[in-house]
Amino acid sequence: MLQFSKVEPKNYAGDLLVYLVRQSGKGAPRCGVGMVDEVLRRVHALGDFSGKEGEHLLFYPEKTKQGVFAAQRILVVGLGKEDFSQELFRKAGGTIVSLAMKSKARDLLLVAPDLDCDLTEMVEGLSEGLVLGAYRFRKYKTKKDADGPGEMLQQAALYSADRTGTGKAIKLGEIVAQAACRARDMANEPASHWTPSHFSEYGRQLAAAHGMTCTVLTQARLKKLGMGGIVGVNQGSACPPEMVILEYAVKPSAPTLLLVGKGLTFDSGGISLKPSAGMEEMKYDMCGGAAVLCAMQAVAQAKLKGLNLVAIVPATENLPGPAALKPGDVITQYGGKTVEVVNTDAEGRLILADALAYGIKKYKPDMVIDVATLTGAVIIGLGHHHTGLLSNDEDLCEQLLAAGARSGEPLWRLPLDPEYTKQLKSEIADIKNVGKKDGGAITAASFLKEFVGETPWAHLDIAGTAWDFTEKSYIPKGPSGIAVRTLFDFVRKWKK
Ligand code: BES
Ligand code: ZN
Ligand code: ZN
């Protein structure tokens, strides 16, 4: 999306010239360009613009005087006065692109401000914000939205006096943001258009495009392997289950990270049917699977070198039907543990348990991260601003919390003591799939913990953040693409 421009801002004769300014302690904000600063002084004196974060000023420079700007419009966006962070620039990128799309601009030139911060971080943040903020899902709209954005923006260029390292920063920002947008696309698709086989198709495409290996375990194979969780959950569905496995190998000596994502393409609750109000949102129950596949896409495209990766997406629908699992049924998970299925709506943990146990046995990873829209309870606890993090490993948590914070996708750790596991005792099987209502996000994670053994493991419950995530300029309504950028950052910055 973003390209370099050699054209000096003054000579840029395009549609929209963009400056970023800090809010000053006293006086008007400045960008260091005489004519713009003059306008800023006047507008600041009126009290209309002070450079607060997210604030903006759009004006139309005079064409008649000599030495004036050639651009049609000038946009000044405030950066506030808080400390610099990549998130600040990501949000600025989102603000710029949404304002550009609201106007009739077809192209823009963004002038990198001369600030006392890491230039590559700034450029990467801007690049991410522009791509993430430009996202729209219009596939099923037959007409242009009359009141909506003009959506005419076709080109965005960056002008920077110093370009050191910025080419790579633009590219990396774009790669990860595009991957997150892909995850949003998958989630936006109606459940009938994003079925388990779409997951395997995407896995195969990624493998072919980026030199990875993709294996798909089909229903017969899943049955043979004894994966009673995914096979059981699938019993009410007309689409067979698929387990997609994608491998990204850098070098044998590097540690291996296993990613597992819940790919429940529609969760009706099964026989323990959900209420109909809001059930349509359960097409989003595959956001964990989308996140891990799209994180693999970004890692492979950026050719990150630190870790070998394996991603597993257990994919199925959860529907009622004549053959569906019934409350009280007992299933056998991969590896032999038996589970009494007290509630067929607690299906995510059943398909994840098979994937986790299988992935750990087969790939012997050094660490595991699973991502899942697992519980309504995590929304009660954390709302829509933090992803729930539950883990058996301090170091893994620390690095994930840091990755989430850098990515603007904050995580909040919840406890995972043995006390919670007691709620899962079953009278007739090894364990049951639900505990009491209280602490539901933790009992769900406690269930998963039974299948990871001693392997360092972290579970991200994204039920509150996969859609309706914190309102910000680069996060659209609907699916957020959560966890793609956190996982990418985790892999990139991972330290032994
Ligand atoms: N997919 C849901 C969790 C969910 C709920 C995600 C709301 C996003 C928004 C999951 O499969 C589920 O139904 N969980 C149950 C578990 C309960 C039966 C123990 C829940 O959270 O109600
Ligand atoms: Zn459910
Ligand atoms: Zn579910």
Coordinates of C-alpha atoms and ligand atoms in Angstrom, one line a residue:
M1 CA 0.0 0.0 0.0
L2 CA 2.7 2.4 1.0
Q3 CA 5.5 3.4 -1.3
F4 CA 8.4 5.9 -1.2
S5 CA 8.2 9.1 -2.9
K6 CA 11.1 11.3 -4.0
V7 CA 8.8 14.2 -4.7
E8 CA 9.3 17.0 -2.1
P9 CA 6.1 17.7 -0.2
K10 CA 6.1 21.2 -1.6
N11 CA 6.1 20.0 -5.2
Y12 CA 3.5 17.2 -4.6
A13 CA 0.6 18.1 -6.8
G14 CA -1.6 15.2 -5.7
D15 CA -4.9 15.0 -3.7
L16 CA -3.9 14.8 -0.1
L17 CA -0.7 15.9 1.7
V18 CA -0.5 14.6 5.3
Y19 CA 1.5 16.0 8.2
L20 CA 1.8 14.5 11.7
V21 CA 2.3 16.9 14.7
R22 CA 2.9 16.6 18.4
Q23 CA 0.8 18.4 20.8
S24 CA 3.0 21.1 22.3
G25 CA 3.1 21.9 26.0
K26 CA 2.3 25.5 25.2
G27 CA 1.5 27.2 22.0
A28 CA 0.4 25.8 18.7
P29 CA 1.6 22.5 17.3
R30 CA 4.1 22.8 14.5
C31 CA 5.2 20.7 11.6
G32 CA 8.1 22.9 10.5
V33 CA 6.6 24.1 7.2
G34 CA 5.9 27.8 7.2
M35 CA 2.5 27.9 5.5
V36 CA 1.1 24.9 7.4
D37 CA 2.4 26.2 10.8
E38 CA 0.8 29.6 10.0
V39 CA -2.6 27.8 9.6
L40 CA -1.9 25.8 12.8
R41 CA -1.2 29.0 14.7
R42 CA -4.6 30.5 13.6
V43 CA -6.6 27.4 14.2
H44 CA -5.0 26.8 17.6
A45 CA -5.8 30.3 18.6
L46 CA -9.4 29.6 17.8
G47 CA -9.2 26.6 20.1
D48 CA -10.1 24.2 17.2
F49 CA -6.9 22.1 17.0
S50 CA -4.2 21.4 19.5
G51 CA -2.6 18.2 18.1
K52 CA -4.2 15.9 20.6
E53 CA -4.0 12.2 19.6
G54 CA -6.5 11.4 16.9
E55 CA -7.5 15.1 16.3
H56 CA -7.2 16.3 12.7
L57 CA -7.4 19.3 10.6
L58 CA -8.2 19.3 6.9
F59 CA -7.8 22.4 4.8
Y60 CA -7.5 23.5 1.2
P61 CA -4.4 25.6 0.4
E62 CA -4.7 28.7 -1.7
K63 CA -3.5 28.3 -5.2
T64 CA -3.2 31.9 -6.2
K65 CA -0.1 33.0 -4.2
Q66 CA 3.4 32.2 -5.2
G67 CA 5.4 29.5 -3.4
V68 CA 2.3 27.8 -2.1
F69 CA 1.7 24.1 -2.0
A70 CA 0.6 22.2 -5.1
A71 CA -1.4 19.7 -3.2
Q72 CA -5.2 19.9 -3.3
R73 CA -5.8 19.2 0.3
I74 CA -3.6 19.3 3.4
L75 CA -4.4 17.0 6.4
V76 CA -2.7 17.5 9.8
V77 CA -3.1 14.6 12.3
G78 CA -2.4 15.0 16.0
L79 CA 0.0 12.6 17.8
G80 CA -0.7 13.9 21.3
K81 CA 2.1 14.3 23.8
E82 CA 2.3 10.9 25.4
D83 CA 5.4 8.7 24.9
F84 CA 6.0 7.3 21.4
S85 CA 5.0 3.8 20.7
Q86 CA 4.4 1.8 17.5
E87 CA 0.7 1.8 18.5
L88 CA 0.6 5.6 18.4
F89 CA 1.7 5.5 14.7
R90 CA -0.6 2.5 13.9
K91 CA -3.5 4.6 15.1
A92 CA -2.3 7.6 13.2
G93 CA -2.1 5.4 10.0
G94 CA -5.7 4.3 10.7
T95 CA -6.9 7.9 11.1
I96 CA -5.2 9.0 8.0
V97 CA -6.6 6.3 5.8
S98 CA -10.1 6.6 7.1
L99 CA -10.1 10.4 6.5
A100 CA -8.6 9.9 3.1
M101 CA -11.3 7.4 2.2
K102 CA -14.0 9.8 3.4
S103 CA -12.7 12.5 1.1
K104 CA -12.5 12.1 -2.6
A105 CA -8.7 11.7 -2.5
R106 CA -7.2 9.2 -4.9
D107 CA -3.7 9.5 -3.6
L108 CA -1.9 10.8 -0.6
L109 CA 1.6 11.7 0.4
L110 CA 2.5 11.2 4.0
V111 CA 5.4 13.2 5.3
A112 CA 7.4 11.3 8.0
P113 CA 7.8 13.8 10.9
D114 CA 11.2 14.5 12.3
L115 CA 10.7 13.2 15.8
D116 CA 12.9 11.9 18.6
C117 CA 11.8 8.2 18.1
D118 CA 12.9 5.1 16.3
L119 CA 12.2 5.8 12.6
T120 CA 11.7 2.2 11.6
E121 CA 9.2 1.7 14.4
M122 CA 7.3 4.7 13.3
V123 CA 7.3 3.7 9.6
E124 CA 6.3 0.2 10.4
G125 CA 3.4 1.4 12.6
L126 CA 2.2 3.8 9.9
S127 CA 2.4 1.1 7.3
E128 CA 0.4 -1.3 9.4
G129 CA -2.2 1.3 10.4
L130 CA -2.8 2.3 6.8
V131 CA -3.4 -1.2 5.6
L132 CA -5.5 -2.3 8.6
G133 CA -7.5 1.0 8.6
A134 CA -8.3 0.7 4.9
Y135 CA -10.0 -2.7 5.4
R136 CA -13.6 -3.1 4.2
F137 CA -15.5 -6.3 3.5
R138 CA -17.7 -5.5 0.5
K139 CA -17.9 -8.9 -1.2
Y140 CA -21.6 -9.3 -0.7
K141 CA -22.6 -5.6 -1.4
T142 CA -24.0 -5.1 -4.9
K143 CA -24.1 -1.3 -4.7
K144 CA -21.7 1.3 -3.5
D145 CA -22.6 2.6 -0.1
A146 CA -24.0 6.1 -0.8
D147 CA -23.3 7.5 2.7
G148 CA -20.1 5.5 3.1
P149 CA -16.6 6.3 2.4
G150 CA -15.6 7.4 -1.1
E151 CA -13.1 4.6 -1.2
M152 CA -11.2 6.2 -4.0
L153 CA -7.8 6.1 -2.4
Q154 CA -5.5 4.1 -4.6
Q155 CA -2.0 5.2 -3.7
A156 CA -0.3 6.2 -0.5
A157 CA 3.3 7.4 -0.6
L158 CA 5.7 8.2 2.2
Y159 CA 8.2 11.1 2.1
S160 CA 11.1 10.8 4.5
A161 CA 14.3 12.8 4.5
D162 CA 16.1 9.8 6.2
R163 CA 15.2 6.5 4.7
T164 CA 17.5 4.2 6.8
G165 CA 15.8 0.9 7.3
T166 CA 12.4 2.2 6.3
G167 CA 12.0 0.0 3.2
K168 CA 12.0 -3.1 5.3
A169 CA 9.8 -1.5 7.9
I170 CA 7.1 -0.6 5.3
K171 CA 7.2 -4.1 3.9
L172 CA 7.0 -5.9 7.3
G173 CA 4.1 -3.6 8.4
E174 CA 2.3 -4.4 5.2
I175 CA 2.9 -8.2 5.3
V176 CA 1.5 -8.6 8.8
A177 CA -1.4 -6.2 8.3
Q178 CA -2.4 -7.9 5.1
A179 CA -2.3 -11.2 6.9
A180 CA -4.6 -9.8 9.7
C181 CA -7.0 -8.5 6.9
R182 CA -7.1 -12.0 5.5
A183 CA -8.1 -13.4 8.9
R184 CA -10.9 -10.7 8.9
D185 CA -12.0 -11.9 5.5
M186 CA -12.3 -15.5 6.6
A187 CA -14.3 -14.5 9.6
N188 CA -16.6 -12.2 7.6
E189 CA -17.5 -15.0 5.2
P190 CA -20.8 -16.6 6.1
A191 CA -20.4 -20.1 7.6
S192 CA -21.7 -21.7 4.4
H193 CA -18.9 -20.0 2.5
W194 CA -16.1 -20.7 5.0
T195 CA -16.3 -24.4 5.9
P196 CA -13.7 -26.8 7.1
S197 CA -12.6 -27.5 3.5
H198 CA -11.9 -23.8 3.0
F199 CA -9.4 -24.0 5.8
S200 CA -7.6 -26.9 4.2
E201 CA -7.7 -25.2 0.8
Y202 CA -6.1 -22.1 2.3
G203 CA -3.5 -24.2 4.1
R204 CA -2.6 -25.8 0.8
Q205 CA -2.4 -22.5 -1.0
L206 CA -0.1 -21.1 1.6
A207 CA 2.1 -24.1 1.5
A208 CA 2.5 -23.8 -2.3
A209 CA 3.1 -20.1 -2.2
H210 CA 5.7 -20.0 0.6
G211 CA 7.4 -23.4 0.5
M212 CA 5.7 -24.8 3.6
T213 CA 4.3 -28.3 4.0
C214 CA 0.6 -28.8 4.4
T215 CA -1.1 -32.1 5.5
V216 CA -4.8 -32.4 5.9
L217 CA -6.2 -35.2 8.1
T218 CA -9.5 -36.1 6.7
Q219 CA -12.4 -37.8 8.6
A220 CA -11.3 -41.4 8.0
R221 CA -7.8 -40.6 9.3
L222 CA -9.1 -38.7 12.3
K223 CA -11.2 -41.7 13.2
K224 CA -8.3 -44.0 12.8
L225 CA -6.1 -41.9 14.9
G226 CA -8.7 -42.0 17.7
M227 CA -9.6 -38.3 17.7
G228 CA -13.0 -38.7 19.3
G229 CA -13.2 -35.0 20.1
I230 CA -13.3 -33.5 16.6
V231 CA -15.0 -36.6 15.2
G232 CA -17.7 -36.4 17.9
V233 CA -18.3 -32.6 17.6
N234 CA -18.7 -33.1 13.8
Q235 CA -21.4 -35.8 14.1
G236 CA -24.3 -33.4 13.5
S237 CA -22.8 -31.7 10.5
A238 CA -23.1 -32.4 6.8
C239 CA -19.5 -31.2 6.2
P240 CA -16.8 -33.7 7.2
P241 CA -14.2 -32.4 9.7
E242 CA -10.7 -31.5 8.6
M243 CA -7.5 -31.1 10.5
V244 CA -5.1 -28.8 8.7
I245 CA -1.4 -29.0 9.6
L246 CA 1.0 -26.5 8.2
E247 CA 4.8 -26.7 8.8
Y248 CA 7.3 -23.9 8.4
A249 CA 10.8 -25.3 8.9
V250 CA 13.8 -23.0 9.3
K251 CA 16.5 -25.2 10.7
P252 CA 16.5 -28.4 12.8
S253 CA 18.6 -26.7 15.6
A254 CA 15.9 -24.0 16.1
P255 CA 13.2 -24.6 18.7
T256 CA 9.8 -25.6 17.4
L257 CA 6.6 -23.6 18.3
L258 CA 3.3 -25.3 17.8
L259 CA 0.3 -23.1 17.1
V260 CA -3.2 -24.5 17.5
G261 CA -6.3 -22.5 16.4
K262 CA -10.0 -23.3 17.0
G263 CA -11.5 -23.6 13.5
L264 CA -15.2 -24.0 14.5
T265 CA -16.8 -22.7 11.3
F266 CA -20.3 -22.5 13.0
D267 CA -21.2 -23.1 16.6
S268 CA -24.9 -23.6 17.1
G269 CA -24.2 -25.3 20.4
G270 CA -25.2 -28.7 19.0
I271 CA -27.9 -30.4 21.0
S272 CA -27.2 -28.0 23.9
L273 CA -28.5 -25.4 21.4
K274 CA -27.6 -21.8 21.8
P275 CA -30.4 -19.1 22.0
S276 CA -31.2 -17.8 18.6
A277 CA -30.5 -14.1 19.4
G278 CA -27.0 -13.4 18.3
M279 CA -26.3 -16.9 17.1
E280 CA -25.2 -15.5 13.7
E281 CA -22.1 -14.3 15.4
M282 CA -21.1 -17.9 15.9
K283 CA -19.7 -17.9 12.3
Y284 CA -16.8 -16.1 14.0
D285 CA -16.0 -19.2 16.1
M286 CA -13.2 -20.0 13.7
C287 CA -11.2 -16.9 14.4
G288 CA -8.5 -18.8 16.3
G289 CA -7.9 -21.0 13.3
A290 CA -7.8 -18.0 11.0
A291 CA -5.3 -16.3 13.3
V292 CA -2.8 -19.1 13.3
L293 CA -3.0 -19.7 9.6
C294 CA -2.6 -16.0 8.8
A295 CA 0.2 -15.7 11.3
M296 CA 2.0 -18.6 9.4
Q297 CA 1.4 -16.6 6.2
A298 CA 3.0 -13.5 7.6
V299 CA 6.0 -15.4 9.2
A300 CA 6.6 -17.3 5.9
Q301 CA 6.2 -14.2 3.8
A302 CA 8.6 -12.2 6.0
K303 CA 10.9 -15.3 6.1
L304 CA 11.4 -15.0 9.8
K305 CA 14.2 -17.3 10.9
G306 CA 14.2 -17.8 14.7
L307 CA 11.7 -20.7 15.1
N308 CA 10.3 -23.7 13.3
L309 CA 6.6 -23.5 13.3
V310 CA 3.8 -26.0 13.1
A311 CA 0.2 -24.8 12.9
I312 CA -2.8 -27.1 13.5
V313 CA -6.4 -26.1 12.8
P314 CA -9.0 -28.6 13.8
A315 CA -12.0 -27.5 11.7
T316 CA -15.6 -28.5 12.0
E317 CA -19.2 -27.2 12.5
N318 CA -21.1 -27.9 15.7
L319 CA -24.7 -28.6 14.7
P320 CA -27.6 -30.6 16.0
G321 CA -28.6 -33.5 13.9
P322 CA -29.8 -37.1 14.2
A323 CA -26.2 -38.3 14.7
A324 CA -25.0 -35.4 16.8
L325 CA -23.3 -35.9 20.2
K326 CA -25.8 -36.0 23.0
P327 CA -25.3 -34.5 26.5
G328 CA -24.1 -37.4 28.6
D329 CA -22.2 -39.1 25.8
V330 CA -18.7 -40.3 26.5
I331 CA -16.0 -39.8 23.9
T332 CA -12.3 -40.8 23.8
Q333 CA -9.9 -38.1 22.9
Y334 CA -6.6 -38.6 21.0
G335 CA -4.2 -40.3 23.4
G336 CA -7.0 -42.3 25.2
K337 CA -8.5 -40.0 27.9
T338 CA -12.3 -40.3 28.1
V339 CA -14.5 -37.3 28.4
E340 CA -18.2 -37.1 29.5
V341 CA -19.8 -34.5 27.3
V342 CA -22.1 -32.8 29.7
N343 CA -22.7 -29.8 27.4
T344 CA -22.3 -30.1 23.6
D345 CA -21.8 -26.3 23.4
A346 CA -18.4 -26.7 25.2
E347 CA -17.1 -28.1 22.0
G348 CA -14.0 -26.0 21.4
R349 CA -12.1 -27.7 24.1
L350 CA -12.9 -31.1 22.6
I351 CA -11.5 -30.3 19.2
L352 CA -8.5 -28.5 20.7
A353 CA -7.7 -31.3 23.0
D354 CA -7.2 -33.7 20.1
A355 CA -5.1 -31.2 18.2
L356 CA -3.0 -30.3 21.2
A357 CA -2.3 -33.9 22.2
Y358 CA -1.6 -35.0 18.6
G359 CA 0.6 -32.0 17.8
I360 CA 2.6 -32.5 21.0
K361 CA 3.1 -36.2 20.5
K362 CA 3.9 -35.9 16.8
Y363 CA 6.1 -32.7 16.6
K364 CA 7.5 -32.6 20.1
P365 CA 7.4 -28.8 20.2
D366 CA 9.4 -26.7 22.7
M367 CA 6.3 -24.6 23.3
V368 CA 2.7 -24.4 22.3
I369 CA 0.3 -21.5 21.9
D370 CA -3.4 -22.1 21.2
V371 CA -5.8 -19.4 20.1
A372 CA -9.6 -19.9 20.5
T373 CA -12.9 -18.1 20.9
L374 CA -13.4 -20.5 23.8
T375 CA -15.7 -19.0 26.4
G376 CA -18.4 -16.4 27.0
A377 CA -17.0 -16.3 30.5
V378 CA -13.8 -14.5 29.4
I379 CA -16.0 -11.7 28.1
I380 CA -17.7 -11.4 31.4
G381 CA -14.3 -11.1 33.1
L382 CA -12.3 -9.0 30.7
G383 CA -14.9 -7.4 28.3
H384 CA -13.6 -6.6 24.8
H385 CA -10.3 -5.0 25.6
H386 CA -8.0 -7.8 26.7
T387 CA -7.5 -11.4 25.4
G388 CA -7.4 -13.9 28.2
L389 CA -4.1 -15.6 28.7
L390 CA -3.7 -18.8 30.7
S391 CA -0.5 -20.7 30.9
N392 CA 1.7 -23.1 32.7
D393 CA 4.9 -21.3 31.9
E394 CA 6.2 -17.9 33.2
D395 CA 8.7 -17.1 30.4
L396 CA 6.2 -17.9 27.6
C397 CA 3.7 -15.6 29.4
E398 CA 6.1 -12.8 29.7
Q399 CA 7.1 -12.9 26.0
L400 CA 3.4 -13.1 24.9
L401 CA 2.3 -10.3 27.2
A402 CA 5.1 -8.1 25.7
A403 CA 4.2 -9.1 22.1
G404 CA 0.6 -8.3 22.8
A405 CA 1.4 -4.9 24.3
R406 CA 3.7 -4.0 21.3
S407 CA 1.0 -5.0 18.9
G408 CA -1.9 -3.1 20.5
E409 CA -3.6 -6.4 21.3
P410 CA -3.2 -6.5 25.1
L411 CA -3.5 -9.8 27.0
W412 CA -4.4 -10.3 30.6
R413 CA -3.3 -13.4 32.5
L414 CA -5.8 -15.4 34.5
P415 CA -4.8 -17.9 37.2
L416 CA -4.7 -21.6 36.5
D417 CA -4.5 -23.5 39.8
P418 CA -5.2 -27.2 40.3
E419 CA -8.3 -26.1 42.4
Y420 CA -10.2 -25.3 39.1
T421 CA -9.4 -28.7 37.6
K422 CA -11.4 -30.4 40.4
Q423 CA -14.6 -29.0 38.9
L424 CA -14.0 -31.3 35.9
K425 CA -14.3 -34.6 37.8
S426 CA -16.7 -36.9 36.2
E427 CA -18.6 -39.8 37.9
I428 CA -18.3 -42.1 34.8
A429 CA -15.4 -40.9 32.6
D430 CA -11.9 -39.5 33.3
I431 CA -13.1 -35.9 33.1
K432 CA -16.2 -34.0 32.0
N433 CA -16.1 -31.1 29.6
V434 CA -17.7 -28.4 31.8
G435 CA -17.3 -27.3 35.3
K436 CA -19.5 -24.9 37.3
K437 CA -20.4 -21.7 35.6
D438 CA -18.1 -19.6 37.8
G439 CA -14.6 -19.1 36.5
G440 CA -15.7 -20.6 33.1
A441 CA -12.7 -19.3 31.2
I442 CA -10.4 -20.9 33.7
T443 CA -12.1 -24.3 33.8
A444 CA -12.0 -24.3 30.0
A445 CA -8.3 -23.7 30.1
S446 CA -7.9 -26.3 32.9
F447 CA -9.6 -28.8 30.5
L448 CA -7.0 -28.1 27.8
K449 CA -4.2 -28.3 30.4
E450 CA -5.0 -32.0 30.8
F451 CA -3.8 -32.5 27.2
V452 CA -0.5 -30.6 27.1
G453 CA 1.5 -32.5 29.8
E454 CA 4.7 -30.7 30.8
T455 CA 5.2 -28.8 27.5
P456 CA 5.3 -25.0 28.1
W457 CA 1.9 -23.9 26.8
A458 CA -0.2 -20.7 26.6
H459 CA -3.8 -20.5 25.8
L460 CA -5.3 -17.3 24.3
D461 CA -9.1 -17.0 24.9
I462 CA -10.0 -14.4 22.2
A463 CA -13.8 -14.7 22.6
G464 CA -14.0 -11.0 23.6
T465 CA -11.5 -9.7 21.2
A466 CA -12.0 -11.6 17.9
W467 CA -14.8 -9.2 17.1
D468 CA -16.2 -6.1 18.8
F469 CA -12.6 -5.4 19.9
T470 CA -11.7 -2.0 21.4
E471 CA -12.8 0.8 19.1
K472 CA -9.8 2.4 17.4
S473 CA -9.0 3.9 14.0
Y474 CA -7.5 0.8 12.5
I475 CA -10.0 -1.7 14.0
P476 CA -13.2 -2.1 11.9
K477 CA -16.6 -3.1 13.2
G478 CA -16.9 -6.9 13.0
P479 CA -13.9 -9.2 13.1
S480 CA -10.6 -7.7 14.2
G481 CA -8.0 -10.2 13.0
I482 CA -6.8 -10.5 16.6
A483 CA -3.7 -12.4 17.4
V484 CA -2.2 -12.5 13.9
R485 CA 0.0 -9.5 14.7
T486 CA 0.8 -10.7 18.3
L487 CA 1.9 -14.1 17.1
F488 CA 4.0 -12.6 14.3
D489 CA 5.7 -10.2 16.8
F490 CA 6.2 -13.1 19.3
V491 CA 8.0 -15.1 16.7
R492 CA 10.0 -12.2 15.5
K493 CA 11.2 -11.1 18.9
W494 CA 11.4 -14.5 20.6
K495 CA 14.4 -14.9 22.9
K496 CA 15.6 -18.1 24.5
Ligands
BES1 N1 -17.8 -20.5 21.0 C1 -18.3 -20.5 22.3 C2 -17.7 -19.4 23.1 C3 -18.1 -17.9 22.8 C4 -19.2 -17.4 23.3 C5 -17.3 -17.2 22.0 C6 -19.6 -16.1 23.0 C7 -17.7 -15.9 21.7 C8 -18.8 -15.3 22.2 C9 -18.0 -21.8 23.0 O1 -18.0 -22.9 22.2 C10 -19.1 -22.0 24.0 O2 -20.3 -22.1 23.6 N2 -18.8 -22.0 25.3 C11 -19.8 -22.1 26.3 C12 -19.2 -23.0 27.3 C13 -20.2 -23.4 28.4 C14 -21.2 -24.3 27.8 C15 -19.4 -24.1 29.5 C16 -20.0 -20.7 26.9 O3 -19.1 -19.9 27.0 O4 -21.2 -20.4 27.2
ZN2 ZN -19.9 -23.7 21.9
ZN3 ZN -17.5 -22.5 20.2

